[in-house]
CSV table of C-alpha atoms and ligand atoms in Angstrom, one decimal:
chain,number,residue,atom,x,y,z
T,1,MET,CA,0.0,159.8,55.6
T,2,LEU,CA,1.7,163.0,54.5
T,3,ARG,CA,-0.9,165.8,53.4
T,4,ARG,CA,-1.1,167.0,49.6
T,5,PHE,CA,1.1,170.0,48.7
T,6,ASP,CA,2.6,171.3,45.6
T,7,ILE,CA,6.0,171.9,45.1
T,8,TYR,CA,7.7,174.9,43.4
T,9,VAL,CA,11.3,174.6,42.3
T,10,PRO,CA,12.6,178.0,41.7
T,11,GLU,CA,15.2,178.4,38.7
T,12,ASP,CA,17.8,180.7,40.6
T,13,LEU,CA,17.8,183.0,43.3
T,14,ASN,CA,15.9,186.0,41.3
T,15,ASP,CA,13.1,183.4,40.6
T,16,LEU,CA,12.7,182.5,44.2
T,17,LEU,CA,12.4,185.8,45.6
T,18,SER,CA,10.0,187.0,43.2
T,19,TYR,CA,8.0,183.7,43.9
T,20,LEU,CA,8.3,184.7,47.7
T,21,ASP,CA,7.3,188.2,46.8
T,22,ASP,CA,4.0,187.1,45.2
T,23,HIS,CA,3.1,184.1,47.7
T,24,GLN,CA,3.5,185.4,51.1
T,25,THR,CA,0.7,182.6,52.7
T,26,GLY,CA,0.9,179.2,52.7
T,27,VAL,CA,4.3,179.0,51.6
T,28,GLN,CA,7.1,176.9,53.3
T,29,LEU,CA,10.8,176.8,51.9
T,30,ILE,CA,12.5,173.7,52.3
T,31,ALA,CA,16.1,172.7,52.0
T,32,ASN,CA,17.1,169.1,52.3
T,33,GLY,CA,13.9,168.3,54.6
T,34,SER,CA,15.5,166.6,57.3
T,35,ASP,CA,13.6,168.6,59.6
T,36,LEU,CA,10.5,169.7,57.8
T,37,ILE,CA,9.2,166.3,56.5
T,38,ASN,CA,8.9,164.8,59.8
T,39,ARG,CA,7.0,168.2,61.0
T,40,ILE,CA,4.7,168.2,57.9
T,41,HIS,CA,4.1,164.1,58.8
T,42,ARG,CA,3.0,165.3,62.1
T,43,ARG,CA,0.9,167.9,60.4
T,44,GLN,CA,3.0,170.7,62.7
T,45,VAL,CA,3.5,172.9,59.4
T,46,GLN,CA,0.0,173.7,57.3
T,47,ALA,CA,1.9,174.8,54.4
T,48,ARG,CA,0.2,174.1,50.7
T,49,ILE,CA,3.3,175.2,48.6
T,50,LEU,CA,7.1,174.0,49.4
T,51,VAL,CA,9.5,175.7,47.7
T,52,ASP,CA,12.2,173.7,47.2
T,53,ILE,CA,15.6,175.6,47.2
T,54,SER,CA,17.4,172.5,47.4
T,55,GLY,CA,19.2,173.2,43.9
T,56,LEU,CA,20.4,176.6,44.7
T,57,SER,CA,24.1,175.4,44.8
T,58,GLU,CA,25.6,179.3,45.0
T,59,PHE,CA,24.4,178.7,48.5
T,60,ASN,CA,26.8,175.9,49.4
T,61,TYR,CA,29.9,177.7,50.4
T,62,ILE,CA,32.5,178.5,53.1
T,63,ARG,CA,34.7,181.5,52.7
T,64,SER,CA,37.2,183.8,54.8
T,65,ASP,CA,36.7,186.7,53.9
T,66,ASN,CA,39.1,189.8,55.6
T,67,GLY,CA,38.5,188.3,59.0
T,68,THR,CA,35.0,186.8,58.7
T,69,ILE,CA,34.0,183.4,58.1
T,70,ARG,CA,30.6,183.3,55.7
T,71,ILE,CA,29.2,180.3,55.5
T,72,GLY,CA,26.1,179.6,52.7
T,73,ALA,CA,22.6,178.4,54.0
T,74,LEU,CA,22.8,174.9,51.7
T,75,THR,CA,26.0,174.2,53.6
T,76,THR,CA,25.8,170.9,55.1
T,77,ILE,CA,27.3,169.7,58.5
T,78,GLN,CA,29.4,167.2,56.3
T,79,ASP,CA,30.7,170.6,54.3
T,80,LEU,CA,31.7,172.2,57.9
T,81,ILE,CA,34.0,169.4,58.7
T,82,SER,CA,35.7,168.6,55.6
T,83,SER,CA,36.2,172.6,54.4
T,84,PRO,CA,40.0,173.1,54.4
T,85,VAL,CA,38.7,177.2,55.4
T,86,LEU,CA,37.4,175.5,59.0
T,87,GLY,CA,40.9,173.5,60.3
T,88,GLN,CA,41.9,172.7,63.7
T,89,HIS,CA,40.8,176.1,65.1
T,90,TYR,CA,37.1,175.0,64.3
T,91,ASP,CA,37.2,171.7,65.9
T,92,VAL,CA,33.7,173.0,67.7
T,93,PHE,CA,32.1,171.6,64.5
T,94,ARG,CA,33.7,168.2,64.5
T,95,ASP,CA,32.2,168.2,68.0
T,96,VAL,CA,28.6,168.4,66.4
T,97,ALA,CA,29.2,166.6,63.7
T,98,SER,CA,30.3,163.8,66.1
T,99,LYS,CA,27.3,163.8,67.8
T,100,PHE,CA,24.7,164.8,65.1
T,101,GLY,CA,22.2,162.4,63.8
T,102,GLY,CA,24.3,159.8,62.2
T,103,PRO,CA,26.2,160.1,58.6
T,104,SER,CA,22.9,159.7,56.3
T,105,ILE,CA,21.7,163.4,58.5
T,106,VAL,CA,25.2,164.3,58.6
T,107,ASN,CA,25.1,164.6,54.7
T,108,VAL,CA,22.2,166.2,54.1
T,109,ALA,CA,21.4,168.6,57.4
T,110,THR,CA,21.8,172.1,56.2
T,111,VAL,CA,23.4,174.9,58.5
T,112,GLY,CA,20.5,177.2,57.1
T,113,GLY,CA,17.8,174.5,57.8
T,114,ASN,CA,19.4,174.4,61.6
T,115,ILE,CA,18.9,178.1,62.6
T,116,CYS,CA,15.8,178.3,60.7
T,117,ALA,CA,14.3,175.3,62.6
T,118,ALA,CA,15.1,177.5,65.6
T,119,SER,CA,14.2,174.8,68.4
T,120,SER,CA,16.5,173.5,71.5
T,121,SER,CA,17.2,170.4,69.5
T,122,GLU,CA,19.3,172.3,66.6
T,123,ASP,CA,22.6,171.7,67.8
T,124,LEU,CA,24.6,174.3,65.5
T,125,ILE,CA,22.4,177.1,67.1
T,126,PRO,CA,24.3,177.3,70.5
T,127,VAL,CA,27.8,177.0,68.7
T,128,LEU,CA,26.7,180.0,66.5
T,129,LEU,CA,25.4,181.8,69.5
T,130,VAL,CA,29.0,181.9,71.3
T,131,LEU,CA,30.7,182.5,68.1
T,132,SER,CA,28.4,185.7,67.9
T,133,ALA,CA,26.9,185.2,64.3
T,134,ARG,CA,25.2,187.1,62.4
T,135,VAL,CA,22.5,186.4,59.6
T,136,ARG,CA,22.1,187.6,56.2
T,137,LEU,CA,18.6,188.0,54.9
T,138,ARG,CA,17.6,188.4,51.4
T,139,SER,CA,14.1,189.3,50.0
T,140,LYS,CA,13.1,190.9,46.2
T,141,LYS,CA,13.6,194.3,47.8
T,142,ALA,CA,16.2,194.3,50.5
T,143,GLU,CA,19.1,192.4,52.2
T,144,ARG,CA,19.5,192.8,55.8
T,145,VAL,CA,22.2,191.6,58.5
T,146,ILE,CA,20.9,190.7,62.0
T,147,ASP,CA,22.2,188.8,64.9
T,148,LEU,CA,21.4,185.5,65.4
T,149,ASP,CA,20.4,186.2,68.9
T,150,ASP,CA,17.9,188.9,67.4
T,151,PHE,CA,16.5,186.2,64.6
T,152,LEU,CA,15.6,183.5,67.2
T,153,THR,CA,12.5,185.1,68.5
T,154,ASN,CA,11.1,182.0,70.1
T,155,LYS,CA,10.4,178.5,69.7
T,156,ARG,CA,10.2,178.1,65.9
T,157,GLN,CA,9.7,181.6,65.1
T,158,THR,CA,12.3,183.7,63.9
T,159,ALA,CA,12.4,187.4,63.0
T,160,MET,CA,12.2,186.3,59.0
T,161,LEU,CA,9.6,187.9,57.0
T,162,PRO,CA,7.6,185.6,54.9
T,163,SER,CA,9.3,187.2,51.6
T,164,GLU,CA,12.5,186.5,53.0
T,165,ILE,CA,15.5,183.9,52.8
T,166,LEU,CA,18.6,183.2,54.9
T,167,VAL,CA,21.4,183.2,52.7
T,168,GLU,CA,24.3,183.0,55.1
T,169,THR,CA,25.6,183.1,58.4
T,170,MET,CA,28.9,185.0,59.6
T,171,PHE,CA,31.3,185.6,62.3
T,172,ASP,CA,34.5,186.7,63.0
T,173,GLU,CA,37.6,184.4,63.0
T,174,LEU,CA,39.0,183.2,66.0
T,175,ASP,CA,42.2,184.2,67.0
T,176,ASN,CA,45.0,182.4,68.3
T,177,GLN,CA,44.0,182.8,71.9
T,178,SER,CA,40.6,181.5,71.4
T,179,SER,CA,38.8,178.5,71.2
T,180,CYS,CA,35.7,177.0,71.0
T,181,ALA,CA,33.6,173.5,72.0
T,182,PHE,CA,30.4,171.7,71.7
T,183,GLU,CA,29.2,168.9,73.9
T,184,LYS,CA,25.8,167.3,74.1
T,185,ILE,CA,24.0,164.8,76.2
T,186,GLY,CA,21.0,162.6,74.7
T,187,MET,CA,19.8,158.8,75.1
T,188,ARG,CA,22.7,157.9,72.7
T,189,ASN,CA,25.8,159.8,71.1
T,190,SER,CA,23.9,160.4,67.7
T,191,LEU,CA,20.9,159.8,66.1
T,192,ILE,CA,19.5,161.5,69.3
T,193,ILE,CA,17.9,165.0,70.1
T,194,ALA,CA,19.9,166.5,73.1
T,195,PHE,CA,19.0,166.6,76.3
T,196,VAL,CA,21.0,169.5,77.1
T,197,ASN,CA,23.7,170.9,74.9
T,198,CYS,CA,26.7,173.3,75.6
T,199,SER,CA,28.7,175.7,73.4
T,200,VAL,CA,31.5,177.7,75.0
T,201,CYS,CA,34.1,179.9,73.6
T,202,LEU,CA,37.1,181.3,75.2
T,203,ARG,CA,39.6,184.1,75.1
T,204,LEU,CA,42.5,183.4,77.3
T,205,SER,CA,45.0,186.5,78.4
T,206,GLU,CA,48.4,185.8,76.7
T,207,GLU,CA,50.1,184.0,79.8
T,208,GLY,CA,46.8,181.8,79.5
T,209,LYS,CA,45.9,182.2,83.0
T,210,ARG,CA,43.0,185.1,83.3
T,211,ILE,CA,39.7,184.5,80.9
T,212,GLU,CA,39.4,187.8,78.5
T,213,GLU,CA,36.3,186.6,76.9
T,214,ILE,CA,33.7,183.7,77.5
T,215,LYS,CA,30.3,183.1,75.9
T,216,ILE,CA,28.1,180.1,76.8
T,217,ALA,CA,25.2,178.9,75.1
T,218,MET,CA,23.1,176.2,76.0
T,219,ASN,CA,20.0,174.7,74.2
T,220,ARG,CA,17.9,175.9,77.4
T,221,VAL,CA,18.8,178.5,79.6
T,222,SER,CA,15.4,179.9,79.9
T,223,GLY,CA,12.7,179.1,77.5
T,224,LYS,CA,12.8,176.7,74.8
T,225,ILE,CA,15.2,178.0,72.3
T,226,PRO,CA,18.9,177.9,72.7
T,227,ASN,CA,20.3,181.3,74.2
T,228,ARG,CA,23.2,182.4,76.1
T,229,ALA,CA,24.1,182.3,79.9
T,230,ARG,CA,25.2,185.8,80.3
T,231,LYS,CA,25.0,186.2,84.5
T,232,THR,CA,27.5,183.0,84.1
T,233,GLU,CA,29.9,184.6,81.5
T,234,ALA,CA,29.6,187.9,83.6
T,235,GLU,CA,30.9,186.0,86.8
T,236,LEU,CA,34.1,184.7,84.6
T,237,ARG,CA,34.9,187.4,82.4
T,238,GLY,CA,38.2,189.3,83.5
T,239,LYS,CA,38.6,186.3,86.0
T,240,PRO,CA,41.6,183.9,86.8
T,241,LEU,CA,40.7,180.1,85.1
T,242,THR,CA,41.1,178.5,88.2
T,243,LYS,CA,39.0,175.5,89.9
T,244,GLU,CA,37.6,178.1,92.6
T,245,GLN,CA,36.2,180.4,90.0
T,246,VAL,CA,34.7,177.8,87.6
T,247,GLU,CA,33.0,176.7,90.9
T,248,LYS,CA,31.7,180.3,91.8
T,249,ALA,CA,30.4,180.3,87.9
T,250,ILE,CA,28.8,176.9,88.2
T,251,ALA,CA,27.1,178.1,91.3
T,252,THR,CA,25.7,181.2,88.8
T,253,LEU,CA,24.5,178.9,86.2
T,254,LYS,CA,22.9,176.9,88.5
T,255,ASN,CA,20.9,180.2,89.4
T,256,GLU,CA,20.5,181.2,86.1
T,257,LEU,CA,19.2,178.1,84.4
T,258,GLN,CA,15.1,178.3,84.2
T,259,LEU,CA,14.8,174.5,83.0
T,260,THR,CA,11.7,172.6,82.1
T,261,SER,CA,10.7,169.1,82.0
T,262,ASP,CA,9.7,167.5,78.5
T,263,PHE,CA,8.4,164.2,77.3
T,264,ARG,CA,12.3,163.6,77.2
T,265,VAL,CA,13.6,164.1,80.6
T,266,SER,CA,12.7,166.1,83.6
T,267,LYS,CA,13.8,169.7,84.8
T,268,GLU,CA,15.6,168.0,87.8
T,269,TYR,CA,18.0,166.1,85.6
T,270,ARG,CA,18.3,168.9,83.0
T,271,GLU,CA,19.3,171.0,86.3
T,272,ASN,CA,22.2,168.4,87.1
T,273,VAL,CA,23.3,167.6,84.2
T,274,GLY,CA,23.6,171.3,82.8
T,275,PRO,CA,26.6,172.6,84.9
T,276,VAL,CA,28.6,169.4,84.3
T,277,LEU,CA,28.4,169.8,80.4
T,278,PHE,CA,29.5,173.2,81.1
T,279,LYS,CA,32.3,172.2,82.8
T,280,ARG,CA,33.4,169.5,80.5
T,281,THR,CA,32.8,172.1,77.2
T,282,LEU,CA,35.0,174.4,79.6
T,283,VAL,CA,38.2,171.9,80.0
T,284,LYS,CA,37.8,171.2,76.4
T,285,CYS,CA,38.2,174.7,75.5
T,286,SER,CA,40.8,175.6,77.8
T,287,GLU,CA,42.6,172.3,76.6
T,288,ARG,CA,42.8,173.5,73.1
T,289,LEU,CA,44.6,176.3,74.1
T,290,GLY,CA,46.9,174.2,75.8
T,291,GLU,CA,46.2,175.1,79.5
T,292,LYS,CA,45.1,171.9,81.7
T,293,LEU,CA,41.8,173.2,84.2
T,294,PHE,CA,41.8,170.6,86.7
T,295,VAL,CA,38.1,171.1,88.1
B,301,FAD,C1,17.2,161.2,62.3
B,301,FAD,C2,17.5,162.6,62.3
B,301,FAD,C3,18.4,162.9,63.3
B,301,FAD,C4,18.6,164.2,63.6
B,301,FAD,N1,19.8,164.7,64.5
B,301,FAD,C5,20.0,165.9,64.2
B,301,FAD,C6,21.1,166.3,65.5
B,301,FAD,O1,21.7,165.7,66.0
B,301,FAD,N2,21.1,167.7,65.9
B,301,FAD,C7,20.7,169.0,65.0
B,301,FAD,O2,20.9,169.7,65.3
B,301,FAD,N3,19.8,168.1,64.2
B,301,FAD,C8,19.2,167.0,63.9
B,301,FAD,N4,18.5,166.5,63.1
B,301,FAD,C9,17.4,167.9,62.8
B,301,FAD,C10,18.0,168.3,61.2
B,301,FAD,O3,18.5,167.4,60.7
B,301,FAD,C11,18.4,169.6,61.3
B,301,FAD,O4,17.8,170.6,61.7
B,301,FAD,C12,19.1,170.0,59.6
B,301,FAD,O5,20.0,171.0,60.0
B,301,FAD,C13,17.8,170.7,58.9
B,301,FAD,O6,18.4,171.0,57.8
B,301,FAD,P1,17.5,170.9,56.1
B,301,FAD,O7,18.2,171.1,55.1
B,301,FAD,O8,17.2,169.4,56.2
B,301,FAD,O9,16.3,171.5,56.7
B,301,FAD,P2,15.0,171.5,56.3
B,301,FAD,O10,13.9,170.4,57.1
B,301,FAD,O11,14.8,171.5,54.9
B,301,FAD,O12,13.9,173.1,56.9
B,301,FAD,C14,14.2,173.2,58.3
B,301,FAD,C15,13.3,174.4,58.4
B,301,FAD,O13,14.1,175.9,57.9
B,301,FAD,C16,13.4,176.5,56.8
B,301,FAD,N5,14.8,176.7,56.2
B,301,FAD,C17,15.7,176.2,55.5
B,301,FAD,N6,16.3,176.5,54.9
B,301,FAD,C18,16.1,177.9,54.8
B,301,FAD,C19,16.7,179.1,54.6
B,301,FAD,N7,17.8,179.2,53.7
B,301,FAD,N8,16.0,179.9,54.7
B,301,FAD,C20,14.7,180.5,55.3
B,301,FAD,N9,14.5,179.2,56.0
B,301,FAD,C21,15.2,178.2,55.8
B,301,FAD,C22,12.3,175.6,56.3
B,301,FAD,O14,11.6,176.2,55.8
B,301,FAD,C23,12.1,174.9,57.7
B,301,FAD,O15,11.1,175.5,58.8
B,301,FAD,C24,17.6,165.5,62.8
B,301,FAD,C25,16.7,164.9,61.7
B,301,FAD,C26,16.6,163.6,61.6
B,301,FAD,C27,15.8,163.2,60.6
């Protein structure tokens, strides 16, 4: 049985921010509840008051703004894949949606909820990490923008203050020499929490043979929140995109991964599958740039 709690439904953003300013303990924001309700049910969240932000429609948008993509916190996974702003160049969001919790969840899961849930189950986080996303936080008194990397501090923990709300995430638009991809392995294709997931953002030189920039993120590189595989990135940056170079990077990745077992799957399984998933994601990225990578 769910515990009893009160719900506060703010009239608008100002009302919300004032409410959060006045009530800094015992309060939990709820967007569309697809993560939070389960956690309340399992008694992992102790809030007395839920503040329902799902009606703040001004936070549902995707904009291209002078080379920056801005995505409002209440944008859903379905919105990401139907947006004309995020065309073919952002097929990475279609990769995520195709393996994300089934249509009913795709329609309600919000970007803000995914980021703020801050766990290794959240599939958008690795993608946003390789896009070097930032998040905009607002409180009654201030607004700040911080790197997503710094926002995620630990499992289910973020740098957000009790008086703050995440209003949007943003990242620099990809240029034509860059592509991004996502892969995930779980028990089934969707309706499943990832055993391992991986996102890669790749920028090739104009002739397509050299890696100018690469970012790699997995739901567990070390610890239990998604993070970047920076040593493996360094192994590949500036190098030719060849089978031999990718094999070297995979050896580095195997050393870099500090995985653990849990009730879902063993450490050994993750260690074996992680590098394979990385290779698949890299191949997908290079194909999106018109390069065939035979690895
Ligand atoms: C059956 C099922 C399958 C699922 N499959 C997947 C999957 O494949 N991949 C995946 O990544 N996730 C999956 N999820 C988890 C969930 O759908 C996502 O995490 C979703 O993005 C959460 O969005 P929400 O709006 O429902 O967040 P909520 O549940 O409302 O909130 C999640 C957390 O974020 C906080 N929060 C929400 N919005 C804000 C904001 N704007 N500012 C500050 N804090 C905020 C809340 O306080 C809460 O702590 C699944 C869930 C279910 C029930």
